Coordinates of C-alpha atoms and ligand atoms in Angstrom, one line a residue:
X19 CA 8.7 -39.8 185.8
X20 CA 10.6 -38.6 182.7
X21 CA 13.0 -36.7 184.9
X22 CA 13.6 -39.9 187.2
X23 CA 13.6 -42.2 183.7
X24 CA 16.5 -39.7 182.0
X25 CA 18.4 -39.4 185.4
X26 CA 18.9 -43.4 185.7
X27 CA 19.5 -43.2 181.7
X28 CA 22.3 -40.5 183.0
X29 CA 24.2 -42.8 185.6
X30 CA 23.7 -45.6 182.9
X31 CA 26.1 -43.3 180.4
X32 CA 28.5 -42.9 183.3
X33 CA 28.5 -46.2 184.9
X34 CA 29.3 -48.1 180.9
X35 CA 30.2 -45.1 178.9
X36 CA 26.9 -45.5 176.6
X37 CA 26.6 -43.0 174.0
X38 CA 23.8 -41.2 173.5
X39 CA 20.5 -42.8 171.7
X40 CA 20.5 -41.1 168.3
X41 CA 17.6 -40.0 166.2
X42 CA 17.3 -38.4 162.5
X43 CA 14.5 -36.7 161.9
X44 CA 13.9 -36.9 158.2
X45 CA 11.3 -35.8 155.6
X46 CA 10.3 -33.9 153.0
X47 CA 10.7 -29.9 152.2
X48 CA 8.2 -28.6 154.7
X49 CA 6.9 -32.0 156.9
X50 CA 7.4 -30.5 160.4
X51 CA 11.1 -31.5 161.0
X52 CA 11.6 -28.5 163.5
X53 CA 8.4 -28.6 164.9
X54 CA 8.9 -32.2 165.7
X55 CA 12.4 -31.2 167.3
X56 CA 10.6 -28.5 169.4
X57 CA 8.6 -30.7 170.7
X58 CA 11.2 -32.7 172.8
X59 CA 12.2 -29.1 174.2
X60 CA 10.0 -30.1 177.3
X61 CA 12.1 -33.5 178.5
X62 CA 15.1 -32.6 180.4
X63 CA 18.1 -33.8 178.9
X64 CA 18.0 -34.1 175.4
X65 CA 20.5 -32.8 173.1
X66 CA 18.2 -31.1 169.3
X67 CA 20.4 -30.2 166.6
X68 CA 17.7 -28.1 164.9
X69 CA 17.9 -25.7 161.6
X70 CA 20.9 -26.6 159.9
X71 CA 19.1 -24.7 157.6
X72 CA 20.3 -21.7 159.1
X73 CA 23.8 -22.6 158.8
X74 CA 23.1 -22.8 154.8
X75 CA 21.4 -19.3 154.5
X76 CA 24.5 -17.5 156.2
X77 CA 27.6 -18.5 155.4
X78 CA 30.0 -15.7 156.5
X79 CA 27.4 -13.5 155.2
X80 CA 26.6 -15.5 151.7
X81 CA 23.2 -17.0 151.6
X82 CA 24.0 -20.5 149.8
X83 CA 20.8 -21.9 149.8
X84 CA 19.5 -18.8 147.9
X85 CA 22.7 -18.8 145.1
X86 CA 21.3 -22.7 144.8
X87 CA 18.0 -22.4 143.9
X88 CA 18.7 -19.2 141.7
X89 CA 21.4 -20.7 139.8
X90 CA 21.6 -24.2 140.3
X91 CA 23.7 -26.1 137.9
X92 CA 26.3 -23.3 139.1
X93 CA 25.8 -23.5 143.1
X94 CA 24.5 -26.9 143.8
X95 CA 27.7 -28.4 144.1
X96 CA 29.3 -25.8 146.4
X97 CA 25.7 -26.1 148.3
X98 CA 25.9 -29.7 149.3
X99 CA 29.5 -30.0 150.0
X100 CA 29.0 -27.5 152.4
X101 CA 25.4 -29.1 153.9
X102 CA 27.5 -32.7 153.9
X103 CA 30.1 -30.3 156.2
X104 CA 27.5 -28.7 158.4
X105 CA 25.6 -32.7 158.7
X106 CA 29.5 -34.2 159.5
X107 CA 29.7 -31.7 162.2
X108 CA 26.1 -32.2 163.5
X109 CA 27.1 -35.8 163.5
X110 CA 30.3 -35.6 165.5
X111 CA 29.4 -33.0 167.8
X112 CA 29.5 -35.0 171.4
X113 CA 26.3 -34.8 173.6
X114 CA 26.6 -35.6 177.2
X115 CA 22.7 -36.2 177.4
X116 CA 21.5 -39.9 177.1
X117 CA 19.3 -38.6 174.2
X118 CA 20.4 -36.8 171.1
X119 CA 17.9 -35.5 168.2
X120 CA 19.2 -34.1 164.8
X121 CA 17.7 -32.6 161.9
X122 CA 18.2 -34.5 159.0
X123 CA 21.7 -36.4 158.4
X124 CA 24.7 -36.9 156.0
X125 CA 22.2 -39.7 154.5
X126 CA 19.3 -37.4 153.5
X127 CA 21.8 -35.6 151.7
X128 CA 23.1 -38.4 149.7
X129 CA 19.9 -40.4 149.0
X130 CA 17.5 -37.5 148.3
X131 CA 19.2 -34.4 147.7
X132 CA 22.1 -35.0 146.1
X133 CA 20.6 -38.2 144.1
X134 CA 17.9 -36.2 142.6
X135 CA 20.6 -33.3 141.7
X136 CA 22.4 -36.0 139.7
X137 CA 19.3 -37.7 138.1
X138 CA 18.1 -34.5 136.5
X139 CA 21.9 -33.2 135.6
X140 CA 21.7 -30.2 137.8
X141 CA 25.5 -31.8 138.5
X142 CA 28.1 -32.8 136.1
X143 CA 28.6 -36.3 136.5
X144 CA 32.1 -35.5 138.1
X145 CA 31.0 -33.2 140.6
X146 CA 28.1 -36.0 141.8
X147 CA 31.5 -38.2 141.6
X148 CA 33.4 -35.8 144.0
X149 CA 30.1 -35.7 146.4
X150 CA 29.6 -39.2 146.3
X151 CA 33.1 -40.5 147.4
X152 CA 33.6 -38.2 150.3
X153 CA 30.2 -40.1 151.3
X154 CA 32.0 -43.5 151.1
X155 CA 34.9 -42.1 152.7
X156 CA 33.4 -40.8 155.7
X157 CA 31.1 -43.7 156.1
X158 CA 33.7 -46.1 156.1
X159 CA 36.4 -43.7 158.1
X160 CA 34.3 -42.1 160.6
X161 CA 31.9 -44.0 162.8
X162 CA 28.4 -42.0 162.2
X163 CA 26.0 -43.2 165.0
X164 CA 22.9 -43.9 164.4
X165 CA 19.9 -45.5 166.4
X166 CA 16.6 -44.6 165.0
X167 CA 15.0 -42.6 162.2
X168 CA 12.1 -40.7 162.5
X169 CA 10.6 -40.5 159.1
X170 CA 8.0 -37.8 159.3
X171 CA 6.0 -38.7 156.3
X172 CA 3.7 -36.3 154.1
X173 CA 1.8 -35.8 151.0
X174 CA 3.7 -33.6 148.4
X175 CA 0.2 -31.8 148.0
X176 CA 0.2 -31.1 151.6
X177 CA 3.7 -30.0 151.9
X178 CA 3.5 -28.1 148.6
X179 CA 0.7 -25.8 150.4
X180 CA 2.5 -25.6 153.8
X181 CA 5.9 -24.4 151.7
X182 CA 3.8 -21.6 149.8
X183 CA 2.5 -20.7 153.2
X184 CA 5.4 -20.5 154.8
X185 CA 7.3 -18.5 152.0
X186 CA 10.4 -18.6 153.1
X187 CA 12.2 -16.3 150.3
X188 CA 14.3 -18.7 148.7
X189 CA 11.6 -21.5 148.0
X190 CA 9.3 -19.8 146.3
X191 CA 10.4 -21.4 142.9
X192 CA 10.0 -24.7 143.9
X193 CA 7.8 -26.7 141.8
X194 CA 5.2 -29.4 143.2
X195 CA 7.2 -32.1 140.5
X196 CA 10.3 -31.3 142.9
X197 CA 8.5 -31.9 145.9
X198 CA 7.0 -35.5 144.3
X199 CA 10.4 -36.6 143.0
X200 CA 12.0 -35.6 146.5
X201 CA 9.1 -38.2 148.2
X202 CA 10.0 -41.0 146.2
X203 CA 13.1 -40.9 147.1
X204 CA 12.6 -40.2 150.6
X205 CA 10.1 -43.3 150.5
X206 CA 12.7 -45.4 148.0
X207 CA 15.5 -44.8 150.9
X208 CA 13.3 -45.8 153.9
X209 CA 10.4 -47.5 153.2
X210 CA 11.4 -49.8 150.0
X211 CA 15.2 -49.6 151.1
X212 CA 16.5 -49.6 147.7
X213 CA 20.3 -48.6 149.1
X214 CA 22.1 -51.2 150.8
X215 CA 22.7 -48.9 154.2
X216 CA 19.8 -47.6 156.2
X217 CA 21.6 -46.5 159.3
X218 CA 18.8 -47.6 161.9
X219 CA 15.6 -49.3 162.3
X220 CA 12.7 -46.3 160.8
X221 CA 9.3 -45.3 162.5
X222 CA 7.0 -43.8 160.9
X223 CA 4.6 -41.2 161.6
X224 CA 1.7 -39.3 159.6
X225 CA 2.9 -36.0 159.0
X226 CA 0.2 -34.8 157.0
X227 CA -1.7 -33.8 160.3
X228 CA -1.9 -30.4 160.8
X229 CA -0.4 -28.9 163.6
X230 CA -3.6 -28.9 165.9
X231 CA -3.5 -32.9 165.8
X232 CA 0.0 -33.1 165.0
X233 CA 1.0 -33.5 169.1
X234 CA -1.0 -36.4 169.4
X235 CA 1.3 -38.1 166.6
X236 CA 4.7 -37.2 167.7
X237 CA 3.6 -38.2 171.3
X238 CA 3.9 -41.8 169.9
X239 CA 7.0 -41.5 169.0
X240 CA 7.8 -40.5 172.4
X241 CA 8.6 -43.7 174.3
X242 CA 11.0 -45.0 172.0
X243 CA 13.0 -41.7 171.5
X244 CA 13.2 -41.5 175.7
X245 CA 12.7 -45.1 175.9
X246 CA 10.3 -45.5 178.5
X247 CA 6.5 -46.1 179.0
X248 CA 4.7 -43.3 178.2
Ligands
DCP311 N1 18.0 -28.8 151.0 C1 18.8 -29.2 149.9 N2 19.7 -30.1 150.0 C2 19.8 -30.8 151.2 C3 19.0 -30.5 152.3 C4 18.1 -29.5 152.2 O1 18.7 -28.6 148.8 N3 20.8 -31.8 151.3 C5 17.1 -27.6 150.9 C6 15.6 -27.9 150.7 C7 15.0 -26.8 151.4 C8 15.9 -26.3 152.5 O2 17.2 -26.9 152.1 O3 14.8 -25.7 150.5 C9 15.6 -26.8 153.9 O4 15.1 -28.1 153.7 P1 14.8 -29.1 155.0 O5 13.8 -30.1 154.5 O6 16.1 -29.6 155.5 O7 14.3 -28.1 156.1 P2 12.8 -27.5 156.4 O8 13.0 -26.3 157.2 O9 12.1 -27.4 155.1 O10 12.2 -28.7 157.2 P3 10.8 -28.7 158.0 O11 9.8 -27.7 157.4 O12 10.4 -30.1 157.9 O13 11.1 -28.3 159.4

């Protein structure tokens, strides 16, 4: 059925020149983004734009996302000028499957990241400046397509645990207050909308599940991301 369901979906695309149906998956440090991604390996014809992180930990050999948390009020800015790059270029890149999933957006960066960075003065009010205007300019310059978010919402306790788990080198400073200031603004972005632009309508699941009952939650998402019955 899914095959037959993304097929039709296909000829659609050709017949009008649809572009693909686009999904952010968004959430906090450690809430299952790439797990959530793998999941939608199984259905043909999906485009996942998984671990920008990757991109962040190896530029030409320099590991930005470590030089940021070690030394932040030095690297931060270099940081997310080059995540809003890597996000522009997930964003642009073309997909010639009716379904494209990405990790996280230019949006995430803005609202969460960047928006706490300013609020606790990690940046200089010029270089939040700089960041913030080459958000406006690409929002209004280059269309950014958007048709649903996936917010995969957590517990900063819970995530807090599965980041210590998971130790990945360059976290291990992180403190839980980071973690609870990067929820409320994950929650003041798309659940109490406190910016004027939330690019598309926002589903969300329980992420706290652990992965054993996890599958069961995503699968509800399933139907509207391949938009079919399910
Ligand atoms: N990060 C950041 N600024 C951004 C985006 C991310 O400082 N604009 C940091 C926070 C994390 C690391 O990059 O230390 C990766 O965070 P993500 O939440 O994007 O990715 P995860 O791999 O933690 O996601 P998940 O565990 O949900 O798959």
């Amino acid at each position: 059925l899914s095959h037959l369901t993304v097929a039709s979906n296909i000829s659609k695309m050709s017949a009008n020149n649809v572009k693909p149906f686009t999904v952010f998956v968004e959430g906090n440090i450690g809430s299952g983004k790439t797990t959530f991604l793998e999941h939608f390996r199984q259905f043909e014809d999906i485009t996942l734009l998984t671990e920008p992180v990757e991109m962040w930990r190896d530029l030409k050999g320099c590991n930005l996302l470590e030089l940021m948390y070690k030394d932040p009020e030095k690297w931060a800015m270099t940081f997310q000028s080059y995540v809003s790059l890597t996000m522009l270029d997930m964003h642009r890149r073309p997909a010639s499957t009716p379904v494209k999933l990405m990790e996280r957006s230019l949006f995430s960066a803005r609202y969460c990241f960047v928006e706490h960075m300013m609020r606790n003065n990690t940046l200089h009010p010029a270089q939040f400046a700089v960041l913030d205007e080459w958000f406006r300019f690409i929002q209004h310059n280059i269309p950014i397509d958007a048709d649903l978010i996936v917010y995969l919402k957590t517990s900063p306790s819970i995530v807090y645990q599965r980041i210590k788990k998971r130790a990945r080198s360059e976290e291990q400073c992180v403190p839980l207050s980071y973690i609870e200031e990067l929820h409320r603004l994950h929650e003041d972005w798309l659940i109490n909308r406190i910016h004027a632009e939330c690019p598309a309508p926002v589903l969300v699941l329980d992420a706290d599940l652990d992965l054993s009952q996890i599958t069961d939650e995503y699968k509800r998402s399933e139907h509207q991301i391949l938009r079919k019955a399910v």
